[in-house]
PDB file of C-alpha atoms in Angstrom:
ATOM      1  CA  UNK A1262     206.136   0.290 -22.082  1.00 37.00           C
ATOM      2  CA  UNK A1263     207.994  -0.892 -25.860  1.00 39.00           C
ATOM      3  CA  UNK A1264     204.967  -0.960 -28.272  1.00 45.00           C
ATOM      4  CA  UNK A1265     204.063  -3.981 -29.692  1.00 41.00           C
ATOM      5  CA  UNK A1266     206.018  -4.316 -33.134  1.00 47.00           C
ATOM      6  CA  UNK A1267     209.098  -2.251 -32.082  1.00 52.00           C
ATOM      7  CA  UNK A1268     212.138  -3.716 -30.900  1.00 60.00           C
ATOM      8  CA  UNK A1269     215.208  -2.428 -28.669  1.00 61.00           C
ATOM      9  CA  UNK A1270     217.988  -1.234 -30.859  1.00 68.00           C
ATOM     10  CA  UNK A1271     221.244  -2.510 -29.740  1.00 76.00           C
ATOM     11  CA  UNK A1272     223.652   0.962 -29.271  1.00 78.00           C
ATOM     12  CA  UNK A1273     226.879   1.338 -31.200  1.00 78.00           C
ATOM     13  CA  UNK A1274     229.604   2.688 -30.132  1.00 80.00           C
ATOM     14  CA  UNK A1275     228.570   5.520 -31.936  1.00 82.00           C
ATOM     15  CA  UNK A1276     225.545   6.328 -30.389  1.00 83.00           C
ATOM     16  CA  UNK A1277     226.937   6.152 -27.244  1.00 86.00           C
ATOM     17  CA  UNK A1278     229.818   8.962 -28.166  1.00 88.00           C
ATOM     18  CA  UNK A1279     226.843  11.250 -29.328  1.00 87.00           C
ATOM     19  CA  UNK A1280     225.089  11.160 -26.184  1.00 88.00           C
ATOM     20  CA  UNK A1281     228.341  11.388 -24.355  1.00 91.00           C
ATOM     21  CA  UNK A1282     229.496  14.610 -26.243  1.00 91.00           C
ATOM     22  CA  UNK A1283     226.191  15.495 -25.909  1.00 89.00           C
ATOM     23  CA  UNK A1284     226.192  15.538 -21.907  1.00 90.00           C
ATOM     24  CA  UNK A1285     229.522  16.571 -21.609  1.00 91.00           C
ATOM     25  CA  UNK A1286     228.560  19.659 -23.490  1.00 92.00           C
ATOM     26  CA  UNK A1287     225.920  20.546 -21.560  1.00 89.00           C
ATOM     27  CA  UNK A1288     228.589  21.048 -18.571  1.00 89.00           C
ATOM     28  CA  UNK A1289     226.613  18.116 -16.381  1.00 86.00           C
ATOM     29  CA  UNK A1290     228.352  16.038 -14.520  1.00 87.00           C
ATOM     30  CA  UNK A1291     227.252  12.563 -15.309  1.00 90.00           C
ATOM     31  CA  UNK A1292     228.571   8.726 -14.273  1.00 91.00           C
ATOM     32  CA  UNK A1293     228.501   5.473 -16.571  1.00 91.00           C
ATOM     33  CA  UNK A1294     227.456   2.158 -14.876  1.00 86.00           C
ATOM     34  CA  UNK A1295     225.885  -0.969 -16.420  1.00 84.00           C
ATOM     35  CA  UNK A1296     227.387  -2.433 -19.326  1.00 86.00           C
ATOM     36  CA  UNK A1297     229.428   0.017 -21.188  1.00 88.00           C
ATOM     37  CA  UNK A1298     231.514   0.873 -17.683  1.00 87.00           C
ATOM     38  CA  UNK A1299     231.992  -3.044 -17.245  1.00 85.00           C
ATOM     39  CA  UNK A1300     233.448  -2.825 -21.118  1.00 86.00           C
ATOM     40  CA  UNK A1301     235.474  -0.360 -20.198  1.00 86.00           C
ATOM     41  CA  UNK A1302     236.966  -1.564 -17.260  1.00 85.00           C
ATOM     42  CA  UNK A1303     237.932  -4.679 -18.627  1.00 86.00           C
ATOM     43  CA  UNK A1304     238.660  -3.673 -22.454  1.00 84.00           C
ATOM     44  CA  UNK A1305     235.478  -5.909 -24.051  1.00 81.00           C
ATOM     45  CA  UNK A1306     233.579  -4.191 -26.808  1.00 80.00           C
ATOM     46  CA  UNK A1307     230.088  -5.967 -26.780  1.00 80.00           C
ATOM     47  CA  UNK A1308     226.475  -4.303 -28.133  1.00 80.00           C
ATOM     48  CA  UNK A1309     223.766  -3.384 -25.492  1.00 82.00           C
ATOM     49  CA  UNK A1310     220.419  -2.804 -24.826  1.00 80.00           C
ATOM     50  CA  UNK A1311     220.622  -0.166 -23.105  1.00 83.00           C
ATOM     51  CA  UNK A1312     222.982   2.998 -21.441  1.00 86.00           C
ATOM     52  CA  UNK A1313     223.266   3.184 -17.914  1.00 87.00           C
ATOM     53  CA  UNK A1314     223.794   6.807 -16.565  1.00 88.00           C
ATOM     54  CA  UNK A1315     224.014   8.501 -13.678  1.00 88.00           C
ATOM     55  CA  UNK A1316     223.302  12.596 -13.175  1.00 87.00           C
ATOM     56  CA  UNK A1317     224.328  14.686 -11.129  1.00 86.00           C
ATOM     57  CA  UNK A1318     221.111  17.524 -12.776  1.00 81.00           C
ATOM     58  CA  UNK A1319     217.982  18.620 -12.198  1.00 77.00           C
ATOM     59  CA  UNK A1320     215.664  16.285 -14.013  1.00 76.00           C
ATOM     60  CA  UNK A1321     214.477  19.385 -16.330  1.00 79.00           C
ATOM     61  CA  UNK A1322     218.305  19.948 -17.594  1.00 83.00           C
ATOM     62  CA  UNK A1323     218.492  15.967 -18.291  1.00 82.00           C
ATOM     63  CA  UNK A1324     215.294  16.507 -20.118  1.00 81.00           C
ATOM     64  CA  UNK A1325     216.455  19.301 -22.149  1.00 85.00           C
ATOM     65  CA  UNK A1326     219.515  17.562 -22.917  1.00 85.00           C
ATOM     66  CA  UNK A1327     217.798  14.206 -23.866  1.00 83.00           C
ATOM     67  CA  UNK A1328     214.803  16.076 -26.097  1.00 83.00           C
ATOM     68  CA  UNK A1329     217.666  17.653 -28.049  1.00 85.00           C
ATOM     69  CA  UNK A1330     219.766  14.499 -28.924  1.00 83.00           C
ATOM     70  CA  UNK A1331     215.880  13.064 -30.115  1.00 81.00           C
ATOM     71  CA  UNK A1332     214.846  11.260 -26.890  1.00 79.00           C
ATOM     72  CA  UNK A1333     211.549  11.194 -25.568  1.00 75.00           C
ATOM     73  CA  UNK A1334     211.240  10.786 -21.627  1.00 68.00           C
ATOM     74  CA  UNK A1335     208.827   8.469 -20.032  1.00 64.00           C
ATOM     75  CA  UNK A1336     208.739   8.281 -16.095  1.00 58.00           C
ATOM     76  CA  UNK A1337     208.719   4.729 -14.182  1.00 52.00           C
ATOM     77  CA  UNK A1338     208.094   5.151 -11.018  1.00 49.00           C
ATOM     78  CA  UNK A1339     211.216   7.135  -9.965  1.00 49.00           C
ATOM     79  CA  UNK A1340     213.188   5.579 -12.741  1.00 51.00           C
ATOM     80  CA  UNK A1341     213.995   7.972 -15.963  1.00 56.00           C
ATOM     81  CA  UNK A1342     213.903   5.821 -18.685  1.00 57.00           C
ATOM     82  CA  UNK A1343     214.339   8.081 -22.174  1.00 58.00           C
ATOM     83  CA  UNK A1344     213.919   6.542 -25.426  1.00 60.00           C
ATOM     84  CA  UNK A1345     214.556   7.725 -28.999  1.00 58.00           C
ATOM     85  CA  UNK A1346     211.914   5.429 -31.000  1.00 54.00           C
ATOM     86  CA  UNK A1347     212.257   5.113 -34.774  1.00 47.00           C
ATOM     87  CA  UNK A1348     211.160   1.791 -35.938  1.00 47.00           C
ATOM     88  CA  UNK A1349     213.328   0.585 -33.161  1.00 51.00           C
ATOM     89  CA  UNK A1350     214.179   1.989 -29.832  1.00 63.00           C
ATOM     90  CA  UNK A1351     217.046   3.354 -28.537  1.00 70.00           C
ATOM     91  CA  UNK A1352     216.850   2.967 -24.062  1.00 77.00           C
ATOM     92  CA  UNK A1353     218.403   5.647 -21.978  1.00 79.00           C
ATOM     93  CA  UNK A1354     217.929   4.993 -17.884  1.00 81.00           C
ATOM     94  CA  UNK A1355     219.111   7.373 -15.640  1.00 82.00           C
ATOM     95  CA  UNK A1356     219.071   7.832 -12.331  1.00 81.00           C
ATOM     96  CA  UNK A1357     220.261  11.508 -10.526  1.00 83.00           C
ATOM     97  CA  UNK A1358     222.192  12.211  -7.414  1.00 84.00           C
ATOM     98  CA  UNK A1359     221.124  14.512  -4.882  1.00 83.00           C
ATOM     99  CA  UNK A1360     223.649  16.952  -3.102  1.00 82.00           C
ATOM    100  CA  UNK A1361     223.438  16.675   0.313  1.00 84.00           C
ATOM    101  CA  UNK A1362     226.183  18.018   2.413  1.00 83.00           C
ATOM    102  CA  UNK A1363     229.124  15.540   3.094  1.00 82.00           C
ATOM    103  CA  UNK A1364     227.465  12.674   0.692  1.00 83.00           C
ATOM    104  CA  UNK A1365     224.999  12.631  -2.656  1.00 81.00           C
ATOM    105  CA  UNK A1366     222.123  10.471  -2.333  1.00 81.00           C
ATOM    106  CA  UNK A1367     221.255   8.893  -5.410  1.00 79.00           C
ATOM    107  CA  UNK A1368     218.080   8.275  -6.565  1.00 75.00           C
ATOM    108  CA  UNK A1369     216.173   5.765  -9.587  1.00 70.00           C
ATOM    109  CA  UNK A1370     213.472   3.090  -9.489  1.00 59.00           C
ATOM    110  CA  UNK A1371     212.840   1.734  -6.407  1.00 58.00           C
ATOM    111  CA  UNK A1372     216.737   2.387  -5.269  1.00 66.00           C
ATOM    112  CA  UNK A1373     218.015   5.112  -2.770  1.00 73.00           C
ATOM    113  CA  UNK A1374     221.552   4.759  -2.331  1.00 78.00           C
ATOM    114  CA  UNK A1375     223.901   7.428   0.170  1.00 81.00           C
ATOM    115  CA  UNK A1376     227.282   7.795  -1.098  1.00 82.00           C
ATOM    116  CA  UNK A1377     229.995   9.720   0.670  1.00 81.00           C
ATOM    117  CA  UNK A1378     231.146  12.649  -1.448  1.00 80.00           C
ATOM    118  CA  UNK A1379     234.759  11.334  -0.608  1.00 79.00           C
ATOM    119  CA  UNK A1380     234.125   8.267  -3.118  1.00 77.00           C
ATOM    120  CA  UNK A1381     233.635  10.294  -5.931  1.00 76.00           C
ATOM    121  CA  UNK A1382     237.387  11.435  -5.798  1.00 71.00           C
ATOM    122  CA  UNK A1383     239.509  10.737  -7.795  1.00 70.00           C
ATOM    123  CA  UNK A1384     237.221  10.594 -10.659  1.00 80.00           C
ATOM    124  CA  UNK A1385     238.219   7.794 -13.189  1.00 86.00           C
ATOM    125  CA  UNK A1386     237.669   7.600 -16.446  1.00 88.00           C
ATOM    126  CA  UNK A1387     238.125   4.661 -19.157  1.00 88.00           C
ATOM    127  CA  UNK A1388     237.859   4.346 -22.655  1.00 86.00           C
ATOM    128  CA  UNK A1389     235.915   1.777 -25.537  1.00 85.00           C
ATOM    129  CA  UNK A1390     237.200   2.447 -29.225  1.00 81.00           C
ATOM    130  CA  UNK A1391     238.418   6.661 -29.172  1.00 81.00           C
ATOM    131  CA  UNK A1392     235.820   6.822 -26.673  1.00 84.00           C
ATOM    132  CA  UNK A1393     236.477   8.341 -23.189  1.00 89.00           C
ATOM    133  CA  UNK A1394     233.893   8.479 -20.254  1.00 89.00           C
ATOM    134  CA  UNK A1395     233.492   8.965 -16.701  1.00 87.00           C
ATOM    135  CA  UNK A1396     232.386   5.668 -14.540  1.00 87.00           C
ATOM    136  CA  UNK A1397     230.705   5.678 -11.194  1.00 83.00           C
ATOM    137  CA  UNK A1398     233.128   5.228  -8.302  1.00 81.00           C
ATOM    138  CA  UNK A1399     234.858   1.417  -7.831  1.00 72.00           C
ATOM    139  CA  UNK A1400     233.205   1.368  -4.539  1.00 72.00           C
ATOM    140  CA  UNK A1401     230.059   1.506  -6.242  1.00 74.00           C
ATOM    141  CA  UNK A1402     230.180  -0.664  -8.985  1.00 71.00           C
ATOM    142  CA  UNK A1403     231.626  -3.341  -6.679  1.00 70.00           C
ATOM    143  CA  UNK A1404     228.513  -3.216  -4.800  1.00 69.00           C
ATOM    144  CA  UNK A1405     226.261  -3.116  -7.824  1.00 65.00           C
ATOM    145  CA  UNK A1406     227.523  -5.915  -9.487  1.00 61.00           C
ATOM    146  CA  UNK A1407     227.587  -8.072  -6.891  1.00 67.00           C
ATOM    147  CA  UNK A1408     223.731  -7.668  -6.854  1.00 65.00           C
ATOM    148  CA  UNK A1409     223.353  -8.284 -10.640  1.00 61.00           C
ATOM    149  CA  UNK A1410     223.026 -11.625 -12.593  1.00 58.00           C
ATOM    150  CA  UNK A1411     226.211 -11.902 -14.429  1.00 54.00           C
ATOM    151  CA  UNK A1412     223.916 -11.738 -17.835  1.00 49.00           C
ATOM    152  CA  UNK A1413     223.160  -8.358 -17.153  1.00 46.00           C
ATOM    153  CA  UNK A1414     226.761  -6.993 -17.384  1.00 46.00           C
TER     154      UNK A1414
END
């Protein structure tokens, strides 16, 4: 829960590069979705609550990762939500895939998804500003988009 008094920090695009280098130095693999990805795919550079990520880790490497870049973790449900809170809050929710044979499952909140491992290939990557990141697989997104409220993207 956001204390009373503090409010969610909008990211820059800043922000978002640290936690990006951040990850990809680490070695994880990791996924964009949410708004930055929809940004990316279609050249728009707006602010955002939030970062939308997916991991393929064990939740103790994302929380290593995330402690280090000044996060604190707080567990909802089986959503990862990670916050860095200074007088205002900076919102991190992950979710992690699970390897499993021919397909990952992927696992947050109250979703379990199956994805064949043959969707994840190519990867594709986009770019906001000098900024260059992985997104989760078109198939994917199509599906998850379709199932937010354009306000959300």
């Amino acid at each position: 829960m956001i204390e009373v008094g503090k409010k969610v920090k909008e990211y820059s695009i800043e922000e978002f590069k640290k936690i990006i280098q951040g990850i990809e130095s680490s070695g994880l693999e990791y996924y964009v979705f949410g708004g930055f990805c929809y940004d990316g795919l279609n050249g728009e550079k707006r602010t955002h609550s939030d970062l939308d990520l997916v991991l393929n880790s064990e939740e103790q490497k994302a929380l290593e990762i995330f402690r280090d870049l000044g996060y604190t973790t707080y567990r909802l449900g089986r959503k990862h939500d990670y916050r860095k809170e200074l007088e205002t809050i900076h919102k991190i929710d992950v979710l992690f895939l699970q390897d499993k044979e021919d397909k990952y499952i992927l696992r947050g909140n109250l979703l379990e998804d199956h994805i064949p491992k043959k969707v994840f290939s190519p990867q594709r990557f986009v770019h906001i500003n000098s900024t260059c990141f992985r997104i989760m697989p078109f198939e994917w997104l199509k599906e998850y988009y379709q199932q937010q409220p354009s306000k959300d993207r």
